[in-house]
Short mmCIF file of C-alpha atoms in Angstrom, two decimals:
data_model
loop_
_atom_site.label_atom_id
_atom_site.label_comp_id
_atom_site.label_asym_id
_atom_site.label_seq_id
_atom_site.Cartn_x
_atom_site.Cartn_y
_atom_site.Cartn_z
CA UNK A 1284 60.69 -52.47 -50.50
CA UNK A 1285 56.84 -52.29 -50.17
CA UNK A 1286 55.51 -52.92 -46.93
CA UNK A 1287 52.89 -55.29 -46.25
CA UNK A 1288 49.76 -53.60 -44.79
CA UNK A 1289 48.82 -53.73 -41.43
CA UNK A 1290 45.63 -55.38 -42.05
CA UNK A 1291 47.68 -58.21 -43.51
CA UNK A 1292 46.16 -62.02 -41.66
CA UNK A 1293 49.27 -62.99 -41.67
CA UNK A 1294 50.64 -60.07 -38.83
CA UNK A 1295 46.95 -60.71 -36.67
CA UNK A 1296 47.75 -61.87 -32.98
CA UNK A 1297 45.99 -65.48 -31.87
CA UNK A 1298 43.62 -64.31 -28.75
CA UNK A 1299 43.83 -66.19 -25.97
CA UNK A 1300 40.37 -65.95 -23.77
CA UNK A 1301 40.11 -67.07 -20.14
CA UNK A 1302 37.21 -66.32 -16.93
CA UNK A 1303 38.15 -65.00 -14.11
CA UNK A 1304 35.69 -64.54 -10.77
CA UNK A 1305 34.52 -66.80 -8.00
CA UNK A 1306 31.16 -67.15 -9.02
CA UNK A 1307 29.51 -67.77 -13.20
CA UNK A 1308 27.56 -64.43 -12.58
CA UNK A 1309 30.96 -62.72 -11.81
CA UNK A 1310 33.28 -64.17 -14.25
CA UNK A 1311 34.30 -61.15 -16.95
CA UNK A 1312 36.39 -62.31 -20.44
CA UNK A 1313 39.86 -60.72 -21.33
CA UNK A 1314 41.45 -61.14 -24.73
CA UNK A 1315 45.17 -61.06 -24.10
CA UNK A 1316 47.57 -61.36 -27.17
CA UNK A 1317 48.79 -64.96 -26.18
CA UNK A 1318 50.70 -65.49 -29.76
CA UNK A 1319 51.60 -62.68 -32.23
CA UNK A 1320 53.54 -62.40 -35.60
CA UNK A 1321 55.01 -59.23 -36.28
CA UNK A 1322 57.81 -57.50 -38.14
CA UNK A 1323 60.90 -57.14 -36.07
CA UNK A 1324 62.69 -53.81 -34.54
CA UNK A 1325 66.03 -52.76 -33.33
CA UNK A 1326 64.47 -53.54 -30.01
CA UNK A 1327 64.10 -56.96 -30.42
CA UNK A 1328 67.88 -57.60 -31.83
CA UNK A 1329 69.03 -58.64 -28.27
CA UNK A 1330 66.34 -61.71 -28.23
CA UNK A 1331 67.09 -62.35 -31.83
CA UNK A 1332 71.04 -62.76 -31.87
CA UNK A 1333 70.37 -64.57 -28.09
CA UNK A 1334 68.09 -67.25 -29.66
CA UNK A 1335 70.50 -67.27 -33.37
CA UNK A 1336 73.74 -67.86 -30.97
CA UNK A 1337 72.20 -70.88 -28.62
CA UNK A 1338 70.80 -72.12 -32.45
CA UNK A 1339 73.72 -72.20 -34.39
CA UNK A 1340 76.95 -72.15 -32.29
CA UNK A 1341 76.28 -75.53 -31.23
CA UNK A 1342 75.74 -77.61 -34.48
CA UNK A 1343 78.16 -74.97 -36.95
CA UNK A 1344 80.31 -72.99 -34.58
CA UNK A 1345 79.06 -69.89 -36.90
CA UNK A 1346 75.82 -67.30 -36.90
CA UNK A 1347 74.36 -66.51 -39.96
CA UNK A 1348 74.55 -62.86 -38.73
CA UNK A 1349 76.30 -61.18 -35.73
CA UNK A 1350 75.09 -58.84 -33.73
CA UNK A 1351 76.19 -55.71 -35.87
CA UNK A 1352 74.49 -57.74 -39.05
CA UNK A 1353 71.45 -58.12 -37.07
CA UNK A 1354 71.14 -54.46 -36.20
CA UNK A 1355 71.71 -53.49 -39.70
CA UNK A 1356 69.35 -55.97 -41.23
CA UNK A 1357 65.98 -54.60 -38.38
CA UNK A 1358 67.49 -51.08 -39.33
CA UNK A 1359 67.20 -51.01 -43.05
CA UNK A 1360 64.47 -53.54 -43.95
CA UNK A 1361 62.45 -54.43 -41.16
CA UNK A 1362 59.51 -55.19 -43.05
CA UNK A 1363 61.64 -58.32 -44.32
CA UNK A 1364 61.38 -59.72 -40.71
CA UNK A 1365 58.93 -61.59 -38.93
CA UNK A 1366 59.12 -62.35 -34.95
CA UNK A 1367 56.73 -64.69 -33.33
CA UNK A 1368 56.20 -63.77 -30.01
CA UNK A 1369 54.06 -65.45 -27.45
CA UNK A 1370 52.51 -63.65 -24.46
CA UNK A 1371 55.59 -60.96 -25.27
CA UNK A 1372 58.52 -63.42 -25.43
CA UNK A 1373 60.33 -64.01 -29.00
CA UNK A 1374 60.23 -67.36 -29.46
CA UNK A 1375 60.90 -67.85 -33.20
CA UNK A 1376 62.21 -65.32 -36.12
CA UNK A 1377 62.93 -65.43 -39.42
CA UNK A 1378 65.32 -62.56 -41.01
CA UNK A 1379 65.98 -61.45 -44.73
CA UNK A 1380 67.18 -58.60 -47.24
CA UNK A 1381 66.15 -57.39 -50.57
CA UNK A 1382 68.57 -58.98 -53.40
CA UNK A 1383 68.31 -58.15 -57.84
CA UNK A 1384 70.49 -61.21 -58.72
CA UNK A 1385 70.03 -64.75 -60.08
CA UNK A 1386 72.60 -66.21 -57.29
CA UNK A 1387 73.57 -65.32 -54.08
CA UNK A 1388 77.03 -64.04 -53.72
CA UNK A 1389 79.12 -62.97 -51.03
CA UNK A 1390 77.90 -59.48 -50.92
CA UNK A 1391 74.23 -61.24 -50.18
CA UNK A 1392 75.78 -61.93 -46.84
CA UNK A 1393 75.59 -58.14 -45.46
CA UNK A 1394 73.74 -55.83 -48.72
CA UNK A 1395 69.83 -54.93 -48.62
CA UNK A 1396 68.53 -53.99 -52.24
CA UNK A 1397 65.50 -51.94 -51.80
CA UNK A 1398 62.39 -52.87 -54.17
CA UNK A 1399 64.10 -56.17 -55.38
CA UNK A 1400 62.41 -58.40 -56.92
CA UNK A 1401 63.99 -61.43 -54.35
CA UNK A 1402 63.98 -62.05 -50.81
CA UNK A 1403 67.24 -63.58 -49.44
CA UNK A 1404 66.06 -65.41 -46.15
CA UNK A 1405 69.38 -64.75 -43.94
CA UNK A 1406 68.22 -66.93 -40.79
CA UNK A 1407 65.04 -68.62 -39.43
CA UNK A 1408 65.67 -69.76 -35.70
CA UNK A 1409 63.67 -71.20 -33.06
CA UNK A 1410 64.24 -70.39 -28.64
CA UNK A 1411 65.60 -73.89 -27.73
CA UNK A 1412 62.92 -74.10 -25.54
CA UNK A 1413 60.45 -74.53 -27.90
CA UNK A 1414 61.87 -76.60 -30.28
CA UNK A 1415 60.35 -80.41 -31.83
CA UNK A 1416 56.58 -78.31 -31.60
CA UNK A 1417 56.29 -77.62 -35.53
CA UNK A 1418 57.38 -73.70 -35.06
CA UNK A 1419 60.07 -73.77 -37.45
CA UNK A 1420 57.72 -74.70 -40.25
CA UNK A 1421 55.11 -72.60 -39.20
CA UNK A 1422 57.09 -69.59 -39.06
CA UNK A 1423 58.54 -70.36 -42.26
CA UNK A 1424 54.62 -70.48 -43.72
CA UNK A 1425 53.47 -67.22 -42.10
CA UNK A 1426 56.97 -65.49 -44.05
CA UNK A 1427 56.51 -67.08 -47.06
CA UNK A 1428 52.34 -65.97 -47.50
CA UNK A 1429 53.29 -62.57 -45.89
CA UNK A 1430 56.01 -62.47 -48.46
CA UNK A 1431 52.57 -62.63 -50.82
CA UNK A 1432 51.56 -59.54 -49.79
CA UNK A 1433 54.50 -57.58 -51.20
CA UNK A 1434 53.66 -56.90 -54.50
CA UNK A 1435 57.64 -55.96 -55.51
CA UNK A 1436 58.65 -59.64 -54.33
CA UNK A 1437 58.34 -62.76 -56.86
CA UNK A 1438 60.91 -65.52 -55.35
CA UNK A 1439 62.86 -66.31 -51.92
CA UNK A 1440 66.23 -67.84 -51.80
CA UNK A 1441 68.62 -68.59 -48.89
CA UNK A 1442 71.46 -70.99 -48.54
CA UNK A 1443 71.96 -74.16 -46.07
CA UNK A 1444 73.85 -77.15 -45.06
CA UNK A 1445 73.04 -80.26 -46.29
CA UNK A 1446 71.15 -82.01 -43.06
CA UNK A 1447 68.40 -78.64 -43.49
CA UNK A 1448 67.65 -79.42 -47.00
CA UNK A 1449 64.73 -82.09 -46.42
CA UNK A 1450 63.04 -79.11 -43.72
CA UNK A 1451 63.01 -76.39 -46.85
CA UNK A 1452 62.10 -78.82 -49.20
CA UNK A 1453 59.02 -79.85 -47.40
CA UNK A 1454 58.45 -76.16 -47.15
CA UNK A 1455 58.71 -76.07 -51.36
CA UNK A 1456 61.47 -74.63 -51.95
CA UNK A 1457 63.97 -76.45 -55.08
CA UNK A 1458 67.57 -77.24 -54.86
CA UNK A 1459 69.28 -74.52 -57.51
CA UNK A 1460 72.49 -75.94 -56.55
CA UNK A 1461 75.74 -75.35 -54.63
CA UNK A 1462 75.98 -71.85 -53.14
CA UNK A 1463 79.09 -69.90 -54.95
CA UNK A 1464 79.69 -68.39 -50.73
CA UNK A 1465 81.19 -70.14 -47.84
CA UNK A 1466 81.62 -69.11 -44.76
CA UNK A 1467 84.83 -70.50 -43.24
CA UNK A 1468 85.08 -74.03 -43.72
CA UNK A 1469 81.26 -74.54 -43.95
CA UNK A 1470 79.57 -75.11 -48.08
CA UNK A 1471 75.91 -74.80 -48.88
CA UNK A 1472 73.30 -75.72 -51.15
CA UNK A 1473 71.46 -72.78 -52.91
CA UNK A 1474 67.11 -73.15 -52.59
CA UNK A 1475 64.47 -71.26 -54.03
CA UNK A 1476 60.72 -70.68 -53.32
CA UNK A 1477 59.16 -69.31 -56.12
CA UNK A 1478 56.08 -66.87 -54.72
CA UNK A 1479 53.09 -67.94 -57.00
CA UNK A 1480 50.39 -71.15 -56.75
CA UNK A 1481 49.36 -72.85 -53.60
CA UNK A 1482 50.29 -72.02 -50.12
CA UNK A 1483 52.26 -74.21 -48.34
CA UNK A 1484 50.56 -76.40 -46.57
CA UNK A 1485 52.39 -78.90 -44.46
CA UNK A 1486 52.85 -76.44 -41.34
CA UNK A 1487 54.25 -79.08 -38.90
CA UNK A 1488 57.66 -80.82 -38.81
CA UNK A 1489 60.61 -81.71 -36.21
CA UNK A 1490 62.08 -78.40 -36.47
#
């Protein structure tokens, strides 16, 4: 999978500037890196399956990925990743894998297809802490235009329960139908973003 260069906007830290001194002709100005989007590393699975677990446990009784998954997903395609972190502390992620079919299927659930031409979007979860502030849908807009900037990728797709299909909608992505996988007793709808036109723009919601 091509990787997305560095200079990309869409991997730049906010700044956060502040004074410090007791007096105006004393006061210096430090940039610290108060909010950052990056790609993920096996480093950061801890934080990630910590934050997935608290997300989905309670409202599914399931994780999209477990631990193991989560290590193998940050080892093989990090680039496919995107961590929001804010003054160092993950605080939102979004996870996916290369995939070279028109549906998902259940080998979508644990196989990375280098230089596909789709993005399956495994999980997008947000630290309970900082939930109802709009960083679901913001994190989902910095993936989607950073998935822009990989010139191998033309579409996303990812599977969800019903109540979740309003947030993806509002994020563009189309109803393709029921998912052919379930997981235990739980069904899904298939979605798909196609990666051409406008950006999204709507970048706040309850999630």
């Amino acid at each position: 999978m091509a990787t997305a260069s560095a200079s990309s906007p869409f991997l730049k830290p906010f700044a956060l500037r502040y004074s410090v001194g007791s007096s105006p002709g004393r006061q210096r100005r430090h940039t610290l890196p108060a909010s950052e989007f990056r790609n993920l590393s096996l480093q950061d699975a801890i934080s990630v399956f910590e934050i997935e677990r608290e997300a989905f446990i309670s409202v599914s009784g399931e994780c999209p990925l477990h631990m193991d998954e989560v290590r193998h997903f940050l080892e093989l395609c990090p680039e496919l990743s995107l961590g929001w972190f804010e003054e160092g502390r993950l605080v939102a992620f979004v996870i996916g894998s290369g995939w070279d079919k028109e549906k998902l299927s259940q080998d979508a659930l644990t196989i990375h297809v280098p230089d596909a031409p789709t993005v399956h979007i495994h999980v997008l979860a947000v630290h309970h802490k900082c939930r109802q502030q709009g960083k679901g849908s913001i994190i989902l807009w910095r993936y989607l235009q950073y998935l822009r900037c990989l010139a191998m990728v033309k579409r996303a797709v990812l599977m969800c329960e019903d109540f979740l299909i309003p947030f993806y909608q509002k994020a563009g992505f189309k109803d393709i139908g029921p998912s052919g996988v379930a997981v235990g007793p739980l069904t899904f709808t298939e979605m798909e973003y196609t990666l051409g036109g406008g950006a999204y723009l709507r970048r706040n919601s309850g999630c």
